[in-house]
Amino acid sequence: MKKTKILTTVILCLVFASTHAQQNVNYDESQVPAYILPELLKCRNGEMVTTAEQWEKQRRPELMELFASKMYGRTPAGDIDISYEILTDNPDALSGKATSRQVKFTFSNGNKKTEAILLMYIPNMRKGKVPVFVGYNFKGNHSTTTDTTILHSPAFRLVKEPGHPDWERGNQANRWSYDMIIDRGYAVATMCYHDIFPDKPELKEYSVVSLFPGYDPDKTAPEEWQAIGAWAWGSSRIIDFLETQEEIDTNKIAIMGHSRQGKAALWAGAQDERFRIVISNNSGCGGAALFRRKFGETAEIINKAFPHWFCESFRQYNNKEELLPVDQHQLLALIAPRKVYVASAEEDLWADPRGEFLAAYHAGPVYRLYGLETIGSDEMPALHTPITGDIGYHIRAGKHDVKEYDWKRYLDFADAHFSKNSVTRPSFK
Ligand code: GTR
């Protein structure tokens, strides 16, 4: 490593350590406060849920309402105009084994519009329609591959000056195991999350949120949706498009989100039942981790660092996690009976691996209403020992990241559950 690079790394580590030190972050299991989780199956009127039907008709809507009004904000009911344009279609991608397709999404309302580009890779060796993984990338479609035909994501220039190292192709290709995904018979559809809501509070004006009726740049209502809500909404628009693609099996759509996108993926999965498998990779605070443990990142820290992620009414729980009417095991349970998979990384204490695991464990009672397989013990599994029932979990060695190991587990999980064809919801009508 060059001297300057070492120096920069040291400075960055010191800045990170000092910011975290000021915030008084707890990384000590013995300091986790005693807590009582809000009840999953107890309705507001005190009744206990005993059947899947009662869960769906009574309790589930109550929890959806609480997550919308107290945490992620309300997804607007109204529509904006969306059009799609295929920009490229290349059957020779990935050394000829895949077709890459780039599609421009234009979101508009009157004269105002924003644009996004979806990048798909579809296996050329297909027997019929193929399952698909949907997921946002952080640094632009160009960052996921060195393929020079891949266009830059439209909003990327708003967050990173051209010339910044993040403009380099393939700078996050290690997070996108395209070859393996294609070899295993899956398509993949990715978009830069900045195209939906550029991830800075001052860039809301360039987000899809700004296109919706009632948007006021000078005033945010307490329950108004923000970036996480918008990212979740955007992933559903990706499905709308995939439904027009003849190669894609729309009964086999998985969403995989890392970190802040893990939070958004869980919220998307709760709202849109077309996601049959929902995967949260190292999603941490506001994702899979239980707030009440106050381990690693907390409500106050996240609301201060990212004031544009959650709805404003969520701020009332800064340092008062015990007053939250929900906790994250309930978010995971909203995905039932579709499959949910939570993944942690051993060194990612900021995201509270144990809190992520426990939320998956405590989502169990709802899955059991459907007769599904839940996590049997509140003891965390050893490293690299995945749990692969209807609620999946693994913890791997290493840091906050998406590794090939993670993708392998997600592909195994998808293979197992998509082949069972058990990922739809029963009808109680
Ligand atoms: C961190 C944030 C986490 C997580 C992460 C990421 O700075 O505190 O909640 O979302 O970013 O998205 O990589």
Short mmCIF file of C-alpha atoms and ligand atoms in Angstrom, two decimals:
data_model
loop_
_atom_site.label_atom_id
_atom_site.label_comp_id
_atom_site.label_asym_id
_atom_site.label_seq_id
_atom_site.Cartn_x
_atom_site.Cartn_y
_atom_site.Cartn_z
CA MET A 1 0.00 0.00 0.00
CA LYS A 2 1.29 3.49 -0.79
CA LYS A 3 2.20 5.74 2.16
CA THR A 4 -0.50 8.28 1.31
CA LYS A 5 -3.10 5.53 1.17
CA ILE A 6 -2.04 4.22 4.57
CA LEU A 7 -2.18 7.73 6.00
CA THR A 8 -5.66 8.32 4.57
CA THR A 9 -6.86 5.01 6.00
CA VAL A 10 -5.45 5.86 9.44
CA ILE A 11 -7.09 9.30 9.38
CA LEU A 12 -10.42 7.82 8.29
CA CYS A 13 -10.28 5.23 11.07
CA LEU A 14 -9.53 7.93 13.65
CA VAL A 15 -12.40 10.09 12.42
CA PHE A 16 -14.73 7.09 12.49
CA ALA A 17 -13.58 6.04 15.96
CA SER A 18 -13.89 9.53 17.40
CA THR A 19 -17.37 10.13 15.93
CA HIS A 20 -18.52 6.83 17.35
CA ALA A 21 -16.84 7.49 20.71
CA GLN A 22 -18.68 10.80 21.07
CA GLN A 23 -21.90 8.97 20.43
CA ASN A 24 -21.27 6.60 23.31
CA VAL A 25 -22.02 3.46 21.37
CA ASN A 26 -22.58 0.29 23.33
CA TYR A 27 -20.72 -2.79 22.13
CA ASP A 28 -20.90 -4.62 25.44
CA GLU A 29 -23.49 -7.38 25.66
CA SER A 30 -23.66 -7.01 29.44
CA GLN A 31 -24.82 -3.40 28.96
CA VAL A 32 -27.82 -4.31 26.84
CA PRO A 33 -30.81 -3.13 28.86
CA ALA A 34 -33.48 -5.57 29.99
CA TYR A 35 -36.32 -5.12 27.52
CA ILE A 36 -39.73 -6.44 26.67
CA LEU A 37 -40.54 -6.72 23.00
CA PRO A 38 -43.91 -5.42 21.81
CA GLU A 39 -46.19 -8.37 21.33
CA LEU A 40 -46.43 -9.78 17.89
CA LEU A 41 -49.76 -11.53 18.21
CA LYS A 42 -51.63 -9.27 20.60
CA CYS A 43 -54.09 -7.00 18.82
CA ARG A 44 -54.79 -3.45 19.88
CA ASN A 45 -58.08 -4.57 21.41
CA GLY A 46 -56.23 -7.12 23.55
CA GLU A 47 -57.31 -10.17 21.53
CA MET A 48 -54.62 -12.76 20.83
CA VAL A 49 -54.12 -13.92 17.26
CA THR A 50 -54.45 -17.69 16.90
CA THR A 51 -54.89 -18.18 13.15
CA ALA A 52 -53.16 -17.02 9.99
CA GLU A 53 -56.43 -15.52 8.82
CA GLN A 54 -56.81 -13.43 11.96
CA TRP A 55 -53.19 -12.32 11.60
CA GLU A 56 -53.80 -11.15 8.06
CA LYS A 57 -57.13 -9.49 8.65
CA GLN A 58 -56.58 -7.92 12.04
CA ARG A 59 -53.07 -7.75 13.42
CA ARG A 60 -51.00 -7.43 10.27
CA PRO A 61 -52.78 -4.21 9.14
CA GLU A 62 -52.28 -2.72 12.61
CA LEU A 63 -48.55 -3.31 12.40
CA MET A 64 -48.33 -2.02 8.82
CA GLU A 65 -49.98 1.17 10.03
CA LEU A 66 -47.52 1.53 12.91
CA PHE A 67 -44.44 1.01 10.75
CA ALA A 68 -45.76 3.52 8.22
CA SER A 69 -46.79 6.19 10.71
CA LYS A 70 -43.95 5.85 13.22
CA MET A 71 -40.91 4.71 11.27
CA TYR A 72 -40.72 4.67 7.48
CA GLY A 73 -43.48 7.13 6.59
CA ARG A 74 -46.52 6.60 4.44
CA THR A 75 -46.12 5.51 0.86
CA PRO A 76 -48.39 7.88 -1.11
CA ALA A 77 -51.49 6.31 -2.55
CA GLY A 78 -51.44 8.52 -5.67
CA ASP A 79 -49.58 7.72 -8.86
CA ILE A 80 -47.04 9.53 -10.95
CA ASP A 81 -46.32 8.80 -14.61
CA ILE A 82 -43.69 6.17 -15.32
CA SER A 83 -42.36 5.21 -18.72
CA TYR A 84 -39.75 2.65 -19.70
CA GLU A 85 -37.35 2.70 -22.62
CA ILE A 86 -35.03 -0.18 -23.51
CA LEU A 87 -31.66 1.44 -24.15
CA THR A 88 -29.49 -1.58 -24.86
CA ASP A 89 -30.03 -5.29 -25.29
CA ASN A 90 -26.83 -7.29 -25.61
CA PRO A 91 -26.97 -11.08 -25.97
CA ASP A 92 -23.18 -11.37 -25.65
CA ALA A 93 -22.76 -10.20 -22.08
CA LEU A 94 -20.60 -12.07 -19.54
CA SER A 95 -18.67 -13.89 -22.27
CA GLY A 96 -21.85 -14.81 -24.06
CA LYS A 97 -23.61 -16.53 -21.22
CA ALA A 98 -26.00 -13.70 -20.45
CA THR A 99 -28.03 -10.98 -22.06
CA SER A 100 -27.59 -7.56 -20.52
CA ARG A 101 -30.47 -5.15 -20.86
CA GLN A 102 -30.49 -1.51 -19.77
CA VAL A 103 -33.78 0.24 -19.34
CA LYS A 104 -34.43 3.89 -18.71
CA PHE A 105 -37.24 4.60 -16.25
CA THR A 106 -38.67 8.11 -16.47
CA PHE A 107 -40.74 9.22 -13.51
CA SER A 108 -42.72 12.38 -14.13
CA ASN A 109 -45.42 14.66 -12.94
CA GLY A 110 -46.21 17.51 -15.32
CA ASN A 111 -42.97 19.16 -16.32
CA LYS A 112 -40.87 17.71 -13.60
CA LYS A 113 -39.12 14.38 -14.09
CA THR A 114 -36.36 12.17 -12.77
CA GLU A 115 -34.62 9.26 -14.45
CA ALA A 116 -33.19 5.91 -13.44
CA ILE A 117 -31.49 3.10 -15.33
CA LEU A 118 -32.20 -0.53 -14.55
CA LEU A 119 -29.48 -3.01 -15.47
CA MET A 120 -30.50 -6.61 -16.02
CA TYR A 121 -28.46 -9.72 -16.69
CA ILE A 122 -30.50 -12.69 -17.91
CA PRO A 123 -29.00 -16.17 -18.38
CA ASN A 124 -28.94 -17.24 -22.03
CA MET A 125 -29.21 -20.92 -21.08
CA ARG A 126 -32.84 -21.10 -20.05
CA LYS A 127 -35.49 -23.71 -19.87
CA GLY A 128 -38.53 -21.49 -19.62
CA LYS A 129 -38.74 -18.45 -17.42
CA VAL A 130 -36.07 -17.70 -14.84
CA PRO A 131 -36.19 -16.47 -11.23
CA VAL A 132 -34.67 -13.08 -10.50
CA PHE A 133 -32.83 -11.22 -7.76
CA VAL A 134 -33.70 -7.53 -7.51
CA GLY A 135 -31.38 -5.23 -5.60
CA TYR A 136 -30.04 -1.70 -5.55
CA ASN A 137 -26.39 -0.91 -5.95
CA PHE A 138 -24.72 1.94 -4.04
CA LYS A 139 -22.28 3.37 -6.55
CA GLY A 140 -23.97 3.21 -9.92
CA ASN A 141 -24.57 0.38 -12.37
CA HIS A 142 -21.06 0.95 -13.75
CA SER A 143 -19.64 0.03 -10.33
CA THR A 144 -21.06 -3.50 -10.41
CA THR A 145 -19.04 -4.67 -13.44
CA THR A 146 -16.12 -3.74 -15.65
CA ASP A 147 -18.31 -4.22 -18.74
CA THR A 148 -17.73 -1.02 -20.73
CA THR A 149 -21.17 -1.06 -22.33
CA ILE A 150 -22.81 -0.33 -19.00
CA LEU A 151 -24.10 3.23 -18.77
CA HIS A 152 -23.60 5.49 -15.79
CA SER A 153 -26.60 5.80 -13.53
CA PRO A 154 -28.27 9.19 -14.11
CA ALA A 155 -28.29 10.49 -10.52
CA PHE A 156 -24.76 9.42 -9.75
CA ARG A 157 -23.31 12.74 -10.82
CA LEU A 158 -25.42 14.48 -8.19
CA VAL A 159 -23.64 12.66 -5.38
CA LYS A 160 -20.12 12.15 -6.76
CA GLU A 161 -18.23 14.62 -8.92
CA PRO A 162 -17.09 13.11 -12.23
CA GLY A 163 -13.48 12.03 -11.75
CA HIS A 164 -14.10 10.79 -8.21
CA PRO A 165 -12.69 7.24 -7.77
CA ASP A 166 -16.26 5.94 -7.51
CA TRP A 167 -16.68 6.66 -11.21
CA GLU A 168 -14.29 3.84 -11.93
CA ARG A 169 -15.96 0.84 -13.50
CA GLY A 170 -16.26 -2.24 -11.39
CA ASN A 171 -15.33 -0.52 -8.13
CA GLN A 172 -17.97 -2.59 -6.32
CA ALA A 173 -18.02 -5.59 -8.63
CA ASN A 174 -16.97 -7.76 -5.69
CA ARG A 175 -20.48 -7.23 -4.26
CA TRP A 176 -22.18 -8.52 -7.41
CA SER A 177 -21.39 -12.16 -8.13
CA TYR A 178 -22.97 -11.93 -11.58
CA ASP A 179 -21.17 -14.96 -13.02
CA MET A 180 -22.28 -17.21 -10.21
CA ILE A 181 -25.86 -15.88 -10.24
CA ILE A 182 -26.13 -16.47 -13.99
CA ASP A 183 -24.45 -19.89 -13.79
CA ARG A 184 -27.05 -20.93 -11.26
CA GLY A 185 -29.86 -19.94 -13.58
CA TYR A 186 -31.00 -16.66 -12.05
CA ALA A 187 -31.45 -13.25 -13.61
CA VAL A 188 -30.45 -10.14 -11.73
CA ALA A 189 -31.93 -6.64 -11.90
CA THR A 190 -30.08 -3.76 -10.28
CA MET A 191 -30.40 0.00 -10.18
CA CYS A 192 -28.43 2.69 -8.38
CA TYR A 193 -30.37 3.72 -5.30
CA HIS A 194 -29.44 7.37 -5.89
CA ASP A 195 -31.62 7.28 -9.03
CA ILE A 196 -34.66 6.96 -6.77
CA PHE A 197 -33.60 9.21 -3.91
CA PRO A 198 -30.06 10.62 -4.09
CA ASP A 199 -28.80 9.86 -0.63
CA LYS A 200 -28.31 13.33 0.84
CA PRO A 201 -30.97 15.34 2.65
CA GLU A 202 -30.41 18.37 0.43
CA LEU A 203 -31.05 16.30 -2.71
CA LYS A 204 -34.65 15.43 -1.93
CA GLU A 205 -35.63 17.85 -4.67
CA TYR A 206 -34.14 15.35 -7.18
CA SER A 207 -35.88 12.33 -5.70
CA VAL A 208 -39.10 10.65 -6.79
CA VAL A 209 -40.64 11.99 -3.56
CA SER A 210 -40.55 15.48 -5.06
CA LEU A 211 -42.80 14.34 -7.93
CA PHE A 212 -45.75 13.32 -5.81
CA PRO A 213 -48.74 15.59 -5.30
CA GLY A 214 -48.55 17.38 -1.96
CA TYR A 215 -44.74 17.51 -1.86
CA ASP A 216 -43.57 20.72 -0.24
CA PRO A 217 -39.81 21.41 -0.33
CA ASP A 218 -40.10 23.62 2.74
CA LYS A 219 -42.20 21.40 4.92
CA THR A 220 -42.13 17.71 5.76
CA ALA A 221 -45.21 16.30 7.49
CA PRO A 222 -44.47 14.01 10.47
CA GLU A 223 -45.63 10.84 8.70
CA GLU A 224 -44.38 11.76 5.24
CA TRP A 225 -42.24 9.18 3.50
CA GLN A 226 -38.57 9.80 3.09
CA ALA A 227 -35.64 8.02 1.46
CA ILE A 228 -36.18 4.49 2.80
CA GLY A 229 -39.84 4.68 1.83
CA ALA A 230 -38.88 5.91 -1.63
CA TRP A 231 -36.28 3.19 -2.17
CA ALA A 232 -38.84 0.57 -1.15
CA TRP A 233 -41.36 2.08 -3.58
CA GLY A 234 -38.74 2.10 -6.35
CA SER A 235 -38.06 -1.60 -5.97
CA SER A 236 -41.75 -2.28 -6.53
CA ARG A 237 -41.55 -0.24 -9.72
CA ILE A 238 -38.71 -2.52 -10.81
CA ILE A 239 -41.11 -5.45 -10.40
CA ASP A 240 -43.74 -3.61 -12.45
CA PHE A 241 -41.22 -3.54 -15.25
CA LEU A 242 -40.07 -7.14 -14.75
CA GLU A 243 -43.68 -8.19 -15.18
CA THR A 244 -43.38 -7.03 -18.80
CA GLN A 245 -40.29 -9.19 -19.43
CA GLU A 246 -41.03 -12.53 -21.00
CA GLU A 247 -37.86 -14.23 -19.67
CA ILE A 248 -38.71 -13.54 -16.03
CA ASP A 249 -40.72 -15.79 -13.74
CA THR A 250 -42.64 -13.24 -11.71
CA ASN A 251 -43.61 -15.87 -9.16
CA LYS A 252 -39.95 -16.17 -8.29
CA ILE A 253 -38.76 -12.70 -7.38
CA ALA A 254 -36.28 -12.25 -4.55
CA ILE A 255 -35.08 -8.90 -3.26
CA MET A 256 -31.63 -8.58 -1.72
CA GLY A 257 -30.61 -5.40 0.05
CA HIS A 258 -27.39 -4.58 1.83
CA SER A 259 -27.21 -2.29 4.83
CA ARG A 260 -29.39 0.80 4.24
CA GLN A 261 -30.80 -1.11 1.29
CA GLY A 262 -31.44 -4.05 3.61
CA LYS A 263 -33.69 -1.73 5.61
CA ALA A 264 -35.47 -0.65 2.43
CA ALA A 265 -35.75 -4.26 1.19
CA LEU A 266 -37.53 -5.33 4.38
CA TRP A 267 -39.95 -2.43 4.14
CA ALA A 268 -40.51 -3.20 0.44
CA GLY A 269 -41.10 -6.85 1.28
CA ALA A 270 -43.63 -5.93 3.95
CA GLN A 271 -45.58 -3.79 1.50
CA ASP A 272 -45.35 -5.70 -1.76
CA GLU A 273 -46.24 -9.37 -1.77
CA ARG A 274 -44.74 -9.89 -5.19
CA PHE A 275 -41.40 -10.19 -3.38
CA ARG A 276 -41.47 -13.89 -2.56
CA ILE A 277 -38.09 -13.94 -0.83
CA VAL A 278 -36.78 -10.95 1.10
CA ILE A 279 -33.12 -10.84 2.05
CA SER A 280 -31.58 -8.40 4.47
CA ASN A 281 -27.80 -8.36 4.35
CA ASN A 282 -26.23 -6.60 7.35
CA SER A 283 -29.22 -4.25 7.58
CA GLY A 284 -28.71 -3.31 11.24
CA CYS A 285 -30.47 -0.39 12.89
CA GLY A 286 -33.83 0.32 11.27
CA GLY A 287 -33.48 -2.97 9.37
CA ALA A 288 -33.44 -6.35 11.06
CA ALA A 289 -31.81 -5.38 14.37
CA LEU A 290 -33.97 -5.03 17.46
CA PHE A 291 -34.05 -1.38 18.54
CA ARG A 292 -34.59 -2.20 22.18
CA ARG A 293 -31.13 -3.74 22.55
CA LYS A 294 -29.50 -0.32 21.93
CA PHE A 295 -26.39 -2.17 20.78
CA GLY A 296 -24.30 -0.45 18.10
CA GLU A 297 -26.20 2.14 16.07
CA THR A 298 -29.30 3.52 17.79
CA ALA A 299 -32.39 5.50 16.76
CA GLU A 300 -30.81 8.78 17.82
CA ILE A 301 -27.55 8.14 15.99
CA ILE A 302 -29.25 7.14 12.78
CA ASN A 303 -31.78 9.97 12.84
CA LYS A 304 -29.01 12.51 13.37
CA ALA A 305 -26.68 11.09 10.75
CA PHE A 306 -29.39 10.45 8.18
CA PRO A 307 -32.29 12.84 8.86
CA HIS A 308 -33.75 12.05 5.45
CA TRP A 309 -34.14 8.27 5.86
CA PHE A 310 -37.03 7.78 8.29
CA CYS A 311 -40.20 9.80 8.74
CA GLU A 312 -39.97 12.72 11.10
CA SER A 313 -42.29 11.19 13.69
CA PHE A 314 -39.67 8.49 14.23
CA ARG A 315 -37.41 11.05 15.91
CA GLN A 316 -39.58 11.03 19.02
CA TYR A 317 -38.00 7.65 19.84
CA ASN A 318 -34.44 8.97 19.92
CA ASN A 319 -33.03 7.49 23.10
CA LYS A 320 -36.51 6.20 23.92
CA GLU A 321 -36.51 2.95 22.00
CA GLU A 322 -38.52 1.29 24.76
CA LEU A 323 -41.47 3.52 23.81
CA LEU A 324 -41.54 2.45 20.17
CA PRO A 325 -44.87 0.72 19.56
CA VAL A 326 -43.10 -1.79 17.30
CA ASP A 327 -39.76 -3.53 17.00
CA GLN A 328 -38.06 -5.20 14.09
CA HIS A 329 -39.16 -8.81 14.70
CA GLN A 330 -42.58 -7.49 13.72
CA LEU A 331 -41.26 -6.07 10.47
CA LEU A 332 -39.82 -9.47 9.57
CA ALA A 333 -43.12 -11.14 10.52
CA LEU A 334 -44.98 -8.89 8.05
CA ILE A 335 -43.25 -10.80 5.27
CA ALA A 336 -44.81 -14.15 6.29
CA PRO A 337 -45.60 -16.58 4.81
CA ARG A 338 -43.16 -15.48 2.15
CA LYS A 339 -39.56 -16.25 3.00
CA VAL A 340 -37.24 -13.94 4.84
CA TYR A 341 -33.49 -14.29 5.27
CA VAL A 342 -31.37 -12.22 7.63
CA ALA A 343 -27.59 -12.21 7.33
CA SER A 344 -25.01 -10.75 9.68
CA ALA A 345 -21.24 -10.32 9.66
CA GLU A 346 -19.19 -11.11 12.74
CA GLU A 347 -17.24 -7.86 12.78
CA ASP A 348 -20.25 -5.70 11.92
CA LEU A 349 -21.03 -4.79 15.52
CA TRP A 350 -22.43 -1.44 14.42
CA ALA A 351 -25.35 -3.42 12.92
CA ASP A 352 -25.75 -5.63 16.03
CA PRO A 353 -25.56 -9.18 14.64
CA ARG A 354 -27.19 -10.61 17.75
CA GLY A 355 -30.08 -8.14 17.48
CA GLU A 356 -30.51 -9.12 13.82
CA PHE A 357 -30.58 -12.79 14.74
CA LEU A 358 -33.02 -12.31 17.62
CA ALA A 359 -35.46 -10.40 15.44
CA ALA A 360 -35.47 -13.34 13.03
CA TYR A 361 -36.00 -15.68 15.95
CA HIS A 362 -38.84 -13.64 17.43
CA ALA A 363 -40.65 -13.37 14.09
CA GLY A 364 -41.29 -17.10 14.49
CA PRO A 365 -44.80 -17.10 16.02
CA VAL A 366 -46.34 -15.62 12.86
CA TYR A 367 -44.60 -18.13 10.60
CA ARG A 368 -45.82 -20.91 12.88
CA LEU A 369 -49.41 -19.76 12.30
CA TYR A 370 -48.84 -20.88 8.71
CA GLY A 371 -47.23 -24.14 9.79
CA LEU A 372 -43.83 -22.98 8.58
CA GLU A 373 -40.35 -23.74 9.82
CA THR A 374 -38.89 -21.14 12.17
CA ILE A 375 -35.61 -20.70 14.00
CA GLY A 376 -35.68 -23.24 16.80
CA SER A 377 -33.43 -21.66 19.39
CA ASP A 378 -32.43 -18.20 20.56
CA GLU A 379 -28.80 -19.35 20.63
CA MET A 380 -26.99 -17.84 17.67
CA PRO A 381 -25.65 -20.40 15.21
CA ALA A 382 -21.89 -20.72 14.75
CA LEU A 383 -20.18 -18.84 11.95
CA HIS A 384 -20.94 -20.19 8.48
CA THR A 385 -23.72 -22.47 9.71
CA PRO A 386 -26.77 -21.20 7.84
CA ILE A 387 -30.31 -21.80 9.02
CA THR A 388 -32.45 -22.41 5.98
CA GLY A 389 -36.04 -22.96 7.08
CA ASP A 390 -38.77 -20.53 6.10
CA ILE A 391 -36.89 -17.91 8.11
CA GLY A 392 -33.24 -18.05 7.14
CA TYR A 393 -30.18 -16.71 8.91
CA HIS A 394 -26.42 -16.81 8.76
CA ILE A 395 -23.49 -15.05 10.28
CA ARG A 396 -20.21 -15.07 8.41
CA ALA A 397 -16.73 -14.01 9.37
CA GLY A 398 -15.57 -10.56 8.37
CA LYS A 399 -16.87 -7.07 7.97
CA HIS A 400 -19.94 -5.17 6.85
CA ASP A 401 -20.13 -6.07 3.16
CA VAL A 402 -21.71 -8.39 0.59
CA LYS A 403 -19.45 -11.35 -0.10
CA GLU A 404 -19.57 -14.29 -2.44
CA TYR A 405 -20.31 -16.41 0.63
CA ASP A 406 -23.53 -14.39 1.16
CA TRP A 407 -24.62 -14.79 -2.46
CA LYS A 408 -24.04 -18.54 -2.31
CA ARG A 409 -26.34 -18.79 0.69
CA TYR A 410 -29.01 -16.64 -0.99
CA LEU A 411 -28.88 -18.79 -4.11
CA ASP A 412 -29.18 -21.97 -2.02
CA PHE A 413 -32.10 -20.47 -0.11
CA ALA A 414 -33.83 -19.42 -3.33
CA ASP A 415 -33.20 -22.84 -4.92
CA ALA A 416 -34.76 -24.56 -1.93
CA HIS A 417 -37.80 -22.35 -1.56
CA PHE A 418 -38.60 -21.55 -5.17
CA SER A 419 -38.54 -25.23 -6.04
CA LYS A 420 -41.01 -25.97 -3.22
CA ASN A 421 -43.39 -23.48 -4.75
CA SER A 422 -44.51 -22.63 -1.25
CA VAL A 423 -43.89 -18.96 -1.40
CA THR A 424 -47.36 -17.65 -2.03
CA ARG A 425 -49.91 -16.48 0.46
CA PRO A 426 -53.09 -18.48 1.04
CA SER A 427 -56.29 -16.70 0.16
CA PHE A 428 -58.76 -16.09 2.95
CA LYS A 429 -61.35 -14.40 0.78
C1 GTR B 1 -23.99 3.46 7.97
C2 GTR B 1 -25.30 3.50 8.72
C3 GTR B 1 -25.91 2.15 8.77
C4 GTR B 1 -25.89 1.47 7.41
C5 GTR B 1 -24.66 1.77 6.60
C6 GTR B 1 -24.75 1.42 5.11
O1 GTR B 1 -23.31 4.64 7.96
O2 GTR B 1 -25.03 3.99 10.01
O3 GTR B 1 -27.21 2.22 9.29
O4 GTR B 1 -27.02 1.75 6.70
O5 GTR B 1 -24.30 3.09 6.67
O6 GTR B 1 -25.78 1.58 4.48
O7 GTR B 1 -23.71 1.01 4.60
#
